[in-house]
Coordinates of C-alpha atoms and ligand atoms in Angstrom, one line a residue:
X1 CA 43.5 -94.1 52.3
X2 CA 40.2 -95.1 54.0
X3 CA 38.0 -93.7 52.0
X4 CA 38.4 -92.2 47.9
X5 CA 39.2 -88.5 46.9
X6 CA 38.0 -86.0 48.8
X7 CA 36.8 -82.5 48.1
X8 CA 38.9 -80.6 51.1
X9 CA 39.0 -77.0 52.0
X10 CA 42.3 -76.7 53.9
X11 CA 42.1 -73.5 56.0
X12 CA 45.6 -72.4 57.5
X13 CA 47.1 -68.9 57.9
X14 CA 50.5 -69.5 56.8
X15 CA 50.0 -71.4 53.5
X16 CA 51.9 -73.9 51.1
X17 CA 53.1 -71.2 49.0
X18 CA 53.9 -67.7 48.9
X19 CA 54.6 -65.1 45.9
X20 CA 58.1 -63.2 45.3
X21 CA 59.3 -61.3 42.7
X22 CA 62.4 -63.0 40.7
X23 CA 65.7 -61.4 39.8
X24 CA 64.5 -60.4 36.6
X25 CA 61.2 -58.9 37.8
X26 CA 59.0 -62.6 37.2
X27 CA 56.9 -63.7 39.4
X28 CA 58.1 -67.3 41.7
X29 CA 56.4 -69.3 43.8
X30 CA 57.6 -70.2 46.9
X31 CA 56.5 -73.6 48.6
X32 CA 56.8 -73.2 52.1
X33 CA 58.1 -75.5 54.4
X34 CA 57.3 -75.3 58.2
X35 CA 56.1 -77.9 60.3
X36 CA 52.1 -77.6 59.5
X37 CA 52.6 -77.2 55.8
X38 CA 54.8 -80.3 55.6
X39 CA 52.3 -82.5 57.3
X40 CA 49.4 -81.2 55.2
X41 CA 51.7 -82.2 52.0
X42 CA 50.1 -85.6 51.6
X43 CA 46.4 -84.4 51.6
X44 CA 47.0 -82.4 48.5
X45 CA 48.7 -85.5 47.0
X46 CA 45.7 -87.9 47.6
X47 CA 42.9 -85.4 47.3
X48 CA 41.1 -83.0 45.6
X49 CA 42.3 -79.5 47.8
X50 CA 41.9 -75.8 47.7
X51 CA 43.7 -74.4 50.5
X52 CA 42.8 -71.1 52.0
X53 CA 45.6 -69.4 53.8
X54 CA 46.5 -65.6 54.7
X55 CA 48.2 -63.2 51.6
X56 CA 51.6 -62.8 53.5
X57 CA 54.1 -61.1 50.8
X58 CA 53.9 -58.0 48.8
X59 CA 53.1 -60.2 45.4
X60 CA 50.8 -62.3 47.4
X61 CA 48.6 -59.4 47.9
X62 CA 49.0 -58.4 44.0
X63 CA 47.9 -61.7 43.0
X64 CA 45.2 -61.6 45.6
X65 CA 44.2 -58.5 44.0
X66 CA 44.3 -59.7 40.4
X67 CA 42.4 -62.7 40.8
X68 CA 40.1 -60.7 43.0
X69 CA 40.5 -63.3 45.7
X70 CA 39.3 -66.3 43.5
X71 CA 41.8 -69.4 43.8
X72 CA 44.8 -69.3 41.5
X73 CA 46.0 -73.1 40.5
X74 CA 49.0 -74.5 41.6
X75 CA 51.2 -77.6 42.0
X76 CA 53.0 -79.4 45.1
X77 CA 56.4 -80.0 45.0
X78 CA 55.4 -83.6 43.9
X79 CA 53.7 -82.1 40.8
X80 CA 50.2 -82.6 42.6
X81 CA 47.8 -79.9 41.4
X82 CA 45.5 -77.6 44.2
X83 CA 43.8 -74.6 44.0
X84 CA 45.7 -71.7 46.3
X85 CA 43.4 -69.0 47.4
X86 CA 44.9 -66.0 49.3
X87 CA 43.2 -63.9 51.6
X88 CA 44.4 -60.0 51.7
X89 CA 43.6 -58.7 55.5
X90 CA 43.9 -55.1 56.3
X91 CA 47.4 -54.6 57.6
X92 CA 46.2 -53.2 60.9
X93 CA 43.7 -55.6 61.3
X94 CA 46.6 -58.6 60.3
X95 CA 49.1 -57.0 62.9
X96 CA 46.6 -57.0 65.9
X97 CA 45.8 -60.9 64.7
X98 CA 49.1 -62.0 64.0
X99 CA 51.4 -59.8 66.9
X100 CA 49.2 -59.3 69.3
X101 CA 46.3 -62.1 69.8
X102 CA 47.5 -65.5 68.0
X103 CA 51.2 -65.4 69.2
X104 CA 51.6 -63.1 72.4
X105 CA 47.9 -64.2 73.9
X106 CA 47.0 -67.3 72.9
X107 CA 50.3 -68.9 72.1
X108 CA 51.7 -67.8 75.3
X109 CA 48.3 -68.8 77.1
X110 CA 48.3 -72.2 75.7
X111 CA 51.8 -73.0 76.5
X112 CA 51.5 -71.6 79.9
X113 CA 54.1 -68.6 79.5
X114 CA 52.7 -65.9 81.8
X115 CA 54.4 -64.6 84.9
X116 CA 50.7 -63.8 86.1
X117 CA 51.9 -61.3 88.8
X118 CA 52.8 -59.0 85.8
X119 CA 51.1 -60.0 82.9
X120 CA 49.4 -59.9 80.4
X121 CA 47.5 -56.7 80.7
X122 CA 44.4 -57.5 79.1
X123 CA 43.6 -53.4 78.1
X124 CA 41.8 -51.6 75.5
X125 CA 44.2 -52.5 73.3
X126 CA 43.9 -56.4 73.5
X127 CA 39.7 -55.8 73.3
X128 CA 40.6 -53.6 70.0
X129 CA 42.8 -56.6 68.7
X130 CA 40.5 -59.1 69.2
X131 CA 37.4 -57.3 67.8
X132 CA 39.2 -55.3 65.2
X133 CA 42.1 -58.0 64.6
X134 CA 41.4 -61.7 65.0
X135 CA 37.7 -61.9 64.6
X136 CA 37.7 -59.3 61.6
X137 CA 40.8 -62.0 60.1
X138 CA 38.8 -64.7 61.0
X139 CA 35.7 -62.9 59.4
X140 CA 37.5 -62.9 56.3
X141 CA 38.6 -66.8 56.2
X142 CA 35.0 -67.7 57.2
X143 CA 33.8 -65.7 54.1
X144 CA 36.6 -67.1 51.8
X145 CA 35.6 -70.4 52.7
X146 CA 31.5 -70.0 52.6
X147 CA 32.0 -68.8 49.0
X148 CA 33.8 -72.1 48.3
X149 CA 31.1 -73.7 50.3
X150 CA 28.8 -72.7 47.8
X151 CA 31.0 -73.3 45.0
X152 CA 31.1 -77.0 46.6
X153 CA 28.7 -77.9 49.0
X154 CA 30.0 -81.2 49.5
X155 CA 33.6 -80.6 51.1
X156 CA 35.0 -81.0 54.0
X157 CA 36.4 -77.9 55.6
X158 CA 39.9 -78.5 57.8
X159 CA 40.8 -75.8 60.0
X160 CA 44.0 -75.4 61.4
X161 CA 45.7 -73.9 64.6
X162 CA 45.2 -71.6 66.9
X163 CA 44.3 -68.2 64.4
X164 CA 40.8 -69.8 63.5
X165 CA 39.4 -70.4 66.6
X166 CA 36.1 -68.3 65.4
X167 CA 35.8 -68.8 62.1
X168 CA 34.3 -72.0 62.3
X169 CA 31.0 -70.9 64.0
X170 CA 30.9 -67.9 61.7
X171 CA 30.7 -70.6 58.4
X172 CA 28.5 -72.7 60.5
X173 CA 26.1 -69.7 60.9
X174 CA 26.2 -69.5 56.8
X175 CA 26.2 -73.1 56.2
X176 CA 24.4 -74.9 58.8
X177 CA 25.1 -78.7 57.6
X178 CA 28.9 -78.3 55.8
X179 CA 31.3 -81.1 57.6
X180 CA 33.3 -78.9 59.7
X181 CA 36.7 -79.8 61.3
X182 CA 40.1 -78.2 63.2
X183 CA 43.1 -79.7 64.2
X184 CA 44.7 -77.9 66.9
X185 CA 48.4 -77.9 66.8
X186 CA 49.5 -76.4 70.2
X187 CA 48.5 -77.6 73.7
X188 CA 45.0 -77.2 75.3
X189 CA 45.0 -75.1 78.7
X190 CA 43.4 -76.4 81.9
X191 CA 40.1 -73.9 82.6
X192 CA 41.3 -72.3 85.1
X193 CA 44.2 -70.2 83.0
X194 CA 42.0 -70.1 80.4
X195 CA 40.3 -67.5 83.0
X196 CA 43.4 -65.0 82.3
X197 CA 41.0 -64.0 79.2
X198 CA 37.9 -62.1 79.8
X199 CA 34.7 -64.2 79.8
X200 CA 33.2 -62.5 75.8
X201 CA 36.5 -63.7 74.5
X202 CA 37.2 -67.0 76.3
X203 CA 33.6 -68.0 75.7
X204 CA 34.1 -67.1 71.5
X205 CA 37.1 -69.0 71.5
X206 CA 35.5 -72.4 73.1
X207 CA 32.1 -71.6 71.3
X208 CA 33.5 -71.2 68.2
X209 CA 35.7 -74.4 68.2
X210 CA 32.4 -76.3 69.2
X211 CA 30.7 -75.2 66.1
X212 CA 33.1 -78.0 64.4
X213 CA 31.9 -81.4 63.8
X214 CA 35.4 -82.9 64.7
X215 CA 38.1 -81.3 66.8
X216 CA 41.4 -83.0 66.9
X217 CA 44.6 -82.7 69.3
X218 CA 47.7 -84.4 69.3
X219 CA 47.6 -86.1 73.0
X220 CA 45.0 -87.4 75.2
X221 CA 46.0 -84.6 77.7
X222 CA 44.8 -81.6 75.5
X223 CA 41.9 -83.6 74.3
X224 CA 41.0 -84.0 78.3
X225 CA 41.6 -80.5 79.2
X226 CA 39.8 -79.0 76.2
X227 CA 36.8 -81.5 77.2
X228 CA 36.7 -79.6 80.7
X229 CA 37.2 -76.6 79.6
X230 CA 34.0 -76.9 77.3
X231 CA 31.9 -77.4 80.0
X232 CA 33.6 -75.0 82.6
X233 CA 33.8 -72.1 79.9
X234 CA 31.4 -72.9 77.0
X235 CA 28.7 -75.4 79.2
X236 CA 28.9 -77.8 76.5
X237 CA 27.7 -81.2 77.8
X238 CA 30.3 -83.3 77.7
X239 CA 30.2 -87.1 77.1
X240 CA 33.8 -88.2 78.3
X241 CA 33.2 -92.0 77.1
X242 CA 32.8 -91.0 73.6
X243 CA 34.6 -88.2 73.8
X244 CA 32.0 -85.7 72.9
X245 CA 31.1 -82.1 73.9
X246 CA 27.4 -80.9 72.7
X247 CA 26.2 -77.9 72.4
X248 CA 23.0 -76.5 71.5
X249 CA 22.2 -79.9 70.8
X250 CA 25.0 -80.4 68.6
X251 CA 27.6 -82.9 69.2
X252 CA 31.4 -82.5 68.1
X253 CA 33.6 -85.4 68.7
X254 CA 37.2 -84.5 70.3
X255 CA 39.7 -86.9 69.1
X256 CA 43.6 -87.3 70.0
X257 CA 45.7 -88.7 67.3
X258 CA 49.5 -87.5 67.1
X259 CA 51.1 -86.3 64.5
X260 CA 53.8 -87.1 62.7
X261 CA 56.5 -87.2 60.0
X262 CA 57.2 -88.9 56.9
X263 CA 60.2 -91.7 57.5
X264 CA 61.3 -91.7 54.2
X265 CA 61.6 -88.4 53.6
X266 CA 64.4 -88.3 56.6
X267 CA 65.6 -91.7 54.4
X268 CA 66.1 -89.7 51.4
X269 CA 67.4 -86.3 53.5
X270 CA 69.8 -88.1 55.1
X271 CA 72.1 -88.8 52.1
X272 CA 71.4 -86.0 50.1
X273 CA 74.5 -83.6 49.2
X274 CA 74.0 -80.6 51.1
X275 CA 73.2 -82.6 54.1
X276 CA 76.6 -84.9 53.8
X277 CA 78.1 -81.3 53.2
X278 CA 77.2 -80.3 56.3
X279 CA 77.7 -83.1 57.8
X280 CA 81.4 -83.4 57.0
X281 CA 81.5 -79.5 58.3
X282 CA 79.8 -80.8 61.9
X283 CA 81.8 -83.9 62.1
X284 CA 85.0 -82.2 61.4
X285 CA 84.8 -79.5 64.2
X286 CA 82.4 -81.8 66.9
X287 CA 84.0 -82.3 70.5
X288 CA 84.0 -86.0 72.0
X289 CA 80.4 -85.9 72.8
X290 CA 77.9 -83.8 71.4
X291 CA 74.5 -82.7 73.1
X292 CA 72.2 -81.0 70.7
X293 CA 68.8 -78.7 70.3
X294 CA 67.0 -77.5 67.0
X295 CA 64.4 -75.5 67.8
X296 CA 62.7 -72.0 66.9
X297 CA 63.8 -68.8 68.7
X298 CA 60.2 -69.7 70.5
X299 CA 60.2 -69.3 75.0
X300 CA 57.9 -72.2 75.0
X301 CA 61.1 -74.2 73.9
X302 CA 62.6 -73.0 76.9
X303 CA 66.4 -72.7 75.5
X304 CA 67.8 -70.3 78.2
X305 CA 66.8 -72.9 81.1
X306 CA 68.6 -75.9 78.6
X307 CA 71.8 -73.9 78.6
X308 CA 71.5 -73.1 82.4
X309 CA 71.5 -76.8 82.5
X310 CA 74.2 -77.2 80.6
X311 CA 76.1 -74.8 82.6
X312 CA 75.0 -76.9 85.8
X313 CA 76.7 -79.9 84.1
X314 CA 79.9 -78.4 83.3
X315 CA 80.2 -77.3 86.8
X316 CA 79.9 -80.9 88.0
X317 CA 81.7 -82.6 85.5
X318 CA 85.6 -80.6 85.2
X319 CA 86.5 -83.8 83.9
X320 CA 84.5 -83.4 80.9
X321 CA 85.6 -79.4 80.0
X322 CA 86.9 -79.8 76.5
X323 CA 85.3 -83.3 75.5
X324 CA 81.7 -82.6 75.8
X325 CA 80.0 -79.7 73.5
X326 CA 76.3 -78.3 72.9
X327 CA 75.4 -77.7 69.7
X328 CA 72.2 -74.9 69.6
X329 CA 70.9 -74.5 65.8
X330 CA 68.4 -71.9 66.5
X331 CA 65.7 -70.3 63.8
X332 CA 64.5 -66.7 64.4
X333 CA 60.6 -66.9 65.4
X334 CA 58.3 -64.0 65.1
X335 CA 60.6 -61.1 65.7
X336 CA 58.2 -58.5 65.3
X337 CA 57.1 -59.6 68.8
X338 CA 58.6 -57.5 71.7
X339 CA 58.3 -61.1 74.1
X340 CA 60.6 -62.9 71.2
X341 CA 63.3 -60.3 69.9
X342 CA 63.5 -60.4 74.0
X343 CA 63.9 -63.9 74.2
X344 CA 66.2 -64.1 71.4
X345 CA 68.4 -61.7 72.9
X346 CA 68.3 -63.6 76.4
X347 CA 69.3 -67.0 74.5
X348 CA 72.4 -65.4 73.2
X349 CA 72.9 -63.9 76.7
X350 CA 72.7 -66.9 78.2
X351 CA 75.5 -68.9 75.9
X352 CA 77.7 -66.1 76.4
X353 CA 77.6 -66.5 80.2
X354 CA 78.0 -70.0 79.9
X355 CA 81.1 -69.8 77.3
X356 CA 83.2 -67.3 79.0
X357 CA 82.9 -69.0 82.1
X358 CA 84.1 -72.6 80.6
X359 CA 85.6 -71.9 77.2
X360 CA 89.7 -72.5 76.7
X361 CA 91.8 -73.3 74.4
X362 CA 90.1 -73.2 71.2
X363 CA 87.0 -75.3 73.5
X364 CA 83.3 -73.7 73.1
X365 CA 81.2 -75.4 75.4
X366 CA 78.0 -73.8 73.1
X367 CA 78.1 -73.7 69.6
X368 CA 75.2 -70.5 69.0
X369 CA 73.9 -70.8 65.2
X370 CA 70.9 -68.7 64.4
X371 CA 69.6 -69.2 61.0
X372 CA 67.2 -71.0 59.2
X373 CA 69.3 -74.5 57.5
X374 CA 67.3 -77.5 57.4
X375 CA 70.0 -79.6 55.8
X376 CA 72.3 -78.5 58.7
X377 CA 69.4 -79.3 61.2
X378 CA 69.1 -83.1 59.6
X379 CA 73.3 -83.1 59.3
X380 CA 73.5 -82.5 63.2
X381 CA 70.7 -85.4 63.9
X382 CA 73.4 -88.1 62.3
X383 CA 75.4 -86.7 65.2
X384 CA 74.5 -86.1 68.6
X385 CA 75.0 -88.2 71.4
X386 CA 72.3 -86.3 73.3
X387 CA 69.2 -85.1 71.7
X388 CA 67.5 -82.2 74.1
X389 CA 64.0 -81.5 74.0
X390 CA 63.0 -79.4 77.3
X391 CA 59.9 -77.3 75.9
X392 CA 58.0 -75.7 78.7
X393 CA 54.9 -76.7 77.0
X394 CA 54.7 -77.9 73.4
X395 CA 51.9 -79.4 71.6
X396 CA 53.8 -82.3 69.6
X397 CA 57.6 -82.0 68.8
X398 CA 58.5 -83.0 65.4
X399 CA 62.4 -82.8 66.3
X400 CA 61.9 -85.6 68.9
X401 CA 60.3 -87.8 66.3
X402 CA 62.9 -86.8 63.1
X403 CA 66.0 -86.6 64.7
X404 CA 66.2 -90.5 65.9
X405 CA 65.4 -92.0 62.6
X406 CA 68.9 -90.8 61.0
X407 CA 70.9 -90.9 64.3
X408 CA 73.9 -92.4 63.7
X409 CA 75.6 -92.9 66.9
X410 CA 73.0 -94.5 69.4
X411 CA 71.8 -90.8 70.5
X412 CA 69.4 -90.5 73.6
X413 CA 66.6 -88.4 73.4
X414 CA 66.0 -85.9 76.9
X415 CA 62.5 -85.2 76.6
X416 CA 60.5 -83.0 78.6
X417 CA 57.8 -84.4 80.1
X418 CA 55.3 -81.1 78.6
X419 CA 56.0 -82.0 75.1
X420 CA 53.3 -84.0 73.3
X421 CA 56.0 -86.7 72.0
X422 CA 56.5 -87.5 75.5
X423 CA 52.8 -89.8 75.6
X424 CA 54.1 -91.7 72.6
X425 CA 57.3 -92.0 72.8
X426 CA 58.1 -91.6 76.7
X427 CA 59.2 -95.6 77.4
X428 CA 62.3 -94.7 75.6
X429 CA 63.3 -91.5 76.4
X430 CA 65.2 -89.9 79.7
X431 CA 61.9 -88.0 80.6
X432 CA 62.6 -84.3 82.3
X433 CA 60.9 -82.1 84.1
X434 CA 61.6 -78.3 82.1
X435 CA 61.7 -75.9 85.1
X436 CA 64.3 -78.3 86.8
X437 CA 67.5 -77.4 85.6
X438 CA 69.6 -79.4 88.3
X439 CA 67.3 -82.6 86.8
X440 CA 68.4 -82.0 83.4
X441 CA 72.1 -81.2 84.2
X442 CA 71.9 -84.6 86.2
X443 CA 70.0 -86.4 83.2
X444 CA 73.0 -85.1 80.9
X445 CA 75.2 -87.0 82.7
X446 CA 72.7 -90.2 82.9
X447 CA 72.7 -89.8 78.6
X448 CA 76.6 -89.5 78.4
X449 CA 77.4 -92.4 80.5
X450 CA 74.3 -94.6 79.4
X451 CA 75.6 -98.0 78.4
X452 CA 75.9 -98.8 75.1
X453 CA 73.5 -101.6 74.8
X454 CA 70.6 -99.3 76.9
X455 CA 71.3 -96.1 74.0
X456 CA 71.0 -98.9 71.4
X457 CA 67.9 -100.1 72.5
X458 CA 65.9 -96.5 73.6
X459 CA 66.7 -95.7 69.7
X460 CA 65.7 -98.8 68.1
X461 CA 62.4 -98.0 70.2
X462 CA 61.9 -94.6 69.3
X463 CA 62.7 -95.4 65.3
X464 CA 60.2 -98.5 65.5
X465 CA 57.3 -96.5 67.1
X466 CA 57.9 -93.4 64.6
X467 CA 57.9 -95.9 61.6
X468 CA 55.0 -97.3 62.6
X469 CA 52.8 -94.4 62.9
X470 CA 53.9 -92.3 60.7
X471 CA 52.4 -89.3 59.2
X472 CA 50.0 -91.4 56.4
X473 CA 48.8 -93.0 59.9
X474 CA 47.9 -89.7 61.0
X475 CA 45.8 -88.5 58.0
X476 CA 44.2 -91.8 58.1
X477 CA 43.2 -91.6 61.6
X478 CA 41.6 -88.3 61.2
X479 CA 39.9 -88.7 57.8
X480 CA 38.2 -92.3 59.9
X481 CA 37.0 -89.8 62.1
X482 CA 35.9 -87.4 59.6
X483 CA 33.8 -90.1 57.9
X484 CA 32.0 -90.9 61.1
X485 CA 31.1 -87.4 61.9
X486 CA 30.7 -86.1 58.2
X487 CA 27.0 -84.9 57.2
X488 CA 25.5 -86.8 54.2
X489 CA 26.1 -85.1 50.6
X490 CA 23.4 -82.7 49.8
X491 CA 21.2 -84.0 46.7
Ligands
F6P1 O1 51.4 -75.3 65.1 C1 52.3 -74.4 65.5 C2 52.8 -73.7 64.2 O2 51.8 -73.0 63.6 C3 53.5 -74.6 63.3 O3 52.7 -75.0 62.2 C4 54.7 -73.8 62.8 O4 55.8 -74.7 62.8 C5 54.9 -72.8 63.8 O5 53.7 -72.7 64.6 C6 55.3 -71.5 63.2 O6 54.5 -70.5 63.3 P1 54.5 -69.1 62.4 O7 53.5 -69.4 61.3 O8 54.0 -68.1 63.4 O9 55.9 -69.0 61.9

């Protein structure tokens, strides 16, 4: 680490750990997984963190309740200690934040997923969400976190994603000099569909990131557009050499450093029992070649135009029915959303139309699994021949950076050409364009009959680079940054 231990307030709405009942009525902690969480691991491990995140169960709110939202004490799964401190929202108030604003508005705005002929409608209901539902949610983190503020004047406070856009001017507003930053997770719009919102709320959203002293994306391309979208929208004055916007004469530094994952953790995965378990089961039923995609029931991912692809392929390629298969290991994604129980429903759709048009003899061109199994997820990386990445839009990727590091048989990565991974790790992927199905059912091909020697050398490539900057590089890079932007200690 740069620097010694930290005091960090790590501000997130889904947290590291989440309360259940056991069989026999006790209370358990469950620690989380999930992509954010994961990364965040290694700050609790080398610092001193209370992490603030949203009361999500039943038992979360009791204990909530009981403590009368002061932090409860925990421990990592390395044994590392933090403080956990849950904030209960009103249930309307977390519906209209959660299913309304952060996934169906600004998920699908930052990830470009509007048919803008028909929607959204931005109505009374979407001004009552945002007013009633994420600013009164991000009301409450901002007061969770200025109480710890005064608890601890000297930490840092590290917001996450896209459900705190406003809270950090509202703790700025209590504690003008705390060290303020936010890592965003998902991609940055260009201005002009930021314009989709009306002005109040696009305006909030930009303001209210600029109230941070440090605001972090995974590619230079959101950093770029969120640069020009703080002038256009917010008027910040924007610096472009030194990458930072001002703003009341305030300056916050916008900063691109990818994330990514721990290496050794995928080391230690790869041979553990349940994954060689389900590895035998994969390896025992594969076809000839396999194409695969892990991914979240999520329309940024863009599944339904993958297996239209696919389809595309098969229709080409008669000489392949039987020998090549696609493998889909799919986890349910915010189904209390009308957009994704659609989109779920239009994946399966689209397999079925795909399988009864190719499948025979005991041959399934798709292999549909919906279910949450990590250690099947890590199994099927050992085995594909084809990795397929085709997000519309998505701010990283982890897949693209996991999947090659345990590959056992020379796999090439399609990645879409939208998905943060492809700045870093491009040069040694087949790059596709997502809305061009005929290009990816000809880049299938390019993948299967890619010379041994070429597959070889694309994954040593990828494997190198993801070593290299793994996820400690990450939380170095940003806690550098941190120390150049960070106010002095108060005396
Ligand atoms: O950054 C996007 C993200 O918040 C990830 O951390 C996570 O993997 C994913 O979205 C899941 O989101 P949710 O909390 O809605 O399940």
């Amino acid at each position: 680490m740069a620097a010694g231990r930290r005091n960090l307030i790590v501000v997130s709405n889904r947290g590291p750990a989440s309360f259940a009942r056991g069989p026999t009525g006790e209370r358990i902690a469950r620690r989380g997984g999930g992509g954010l969480v994961t990364a965040l691991r290694s700050l609790v491990t080398h610092h001193d963190v209370t992490w603030i995140a949203s009361a999500m169960t039943d038992e979360d709110r009791v204990v909530a309740a009981e403590t009368a939202g002061e932090p409860v004490e925990e421990v990592a799964r390395d044994g590392s200690p933090y403080r956990l401190r849950l904030v209960a929202h009103d249930e309307a108030a977390y519906d209209w934040f959660y299913n309304v604003v952060s996934n169906p508005t600004l998920w699908f705005l930052q990830h470009y997923l509007w048919d803008l002929k028909a929607t959204p409608d931005v109505d009374h209901a979407l001004h009552t969400a945002w007013d009633d539902g994420y600013v009164a949610v991000n009301r409450a983190f901002a007061d969770a976190v200025a109480e710890e503020l005064e608890a601890g004047p000297d930490a840092a406070v590290f917001f996450h994603d896209y459900h705190l856009y406003v809270a950090p001017r509202l703790v700025r507003e209590a504690h003008p000099d705390a060290t303020l930053l936010h890592f965003v997770h998902i991609p940055w719009a260009q201005p002009d569909y930021w314009r989709v919102l009306p002005e109040r709320i696009r305006v909030a959203i930009h303001d209210g990131l600029l109230a941070n002293d440090l605001v972090g994306f995974h590619t230079d391309r959101w950093r770029r557009n969120f640069l020009d979208c703080a002038e256009a929208i917010a008027g910040a004055d924007c610096d472009r050499e030194g990458s930072f916007a001002w703003v009341g004469g305030r300056p916050t530094l916008v900063a691109a450093h990818p994330i990514s994952v721990d290496p050794h953790e995928f080391d230690e995965l790869a041979s553990s029992v349940e994954v060689l378990r389900s590895q035998r089961e994969i390896a025992a039923g594969r076809p000839e070649k396999l194409l695969l995609r892990v991914d979240r029931t999520d329309p940024s991912k863009n599944i339904v135009r993958g297996f239209r692809a696919f389809d595309l392929y098969l229709e080409a390629h008669p000489e392949m029915h039987g020998r090549v298969g696609m493998l889909a290991l799919l986890d349910p994604s915010r189904q209390d959303i009308p957009e994704y129980a659609e989109y779920l429903g239009a994946i399966q759709r689209a397999a079925r139309t795909v399988n009864a048009r190719f499948q025979r003899d005991g041959w399934l061109p798709i292999d549909l699994r919906i279910g949450d199994d990590f250690p099947q997820s890590v199994a099927a990386y050992k085995e594909y021949d084809v990795l397929l990445v085709n997000a519309v839009f998505d701010g990283m990727n982890l897949v693209a950076k996991e999947a090659p590091l345990v590959n056992e048989r020379d796999g090439v990565l399609m990645l879409s050409e939208n998905a943060g991974a492809h700045e870093e790790l491009g040069e040694w992927a087949l790059a596709v364009n997502p809305f061009d199905v005929a290009g990816q059912a000809e880049a299938i091909h390019e993948a299967l009959e890619m010379p041994p020697g070429e597959r070889r050398r694309r994954l040593d490539g990828l494997r190198a680079h993801v070593r290299e900057h793994d996820l400690g590089h990450w939380v170095e890079a940003i806690l550098a940054d941190l120390d150049r932007v960070a106010a002095p200690a108060p005396r």
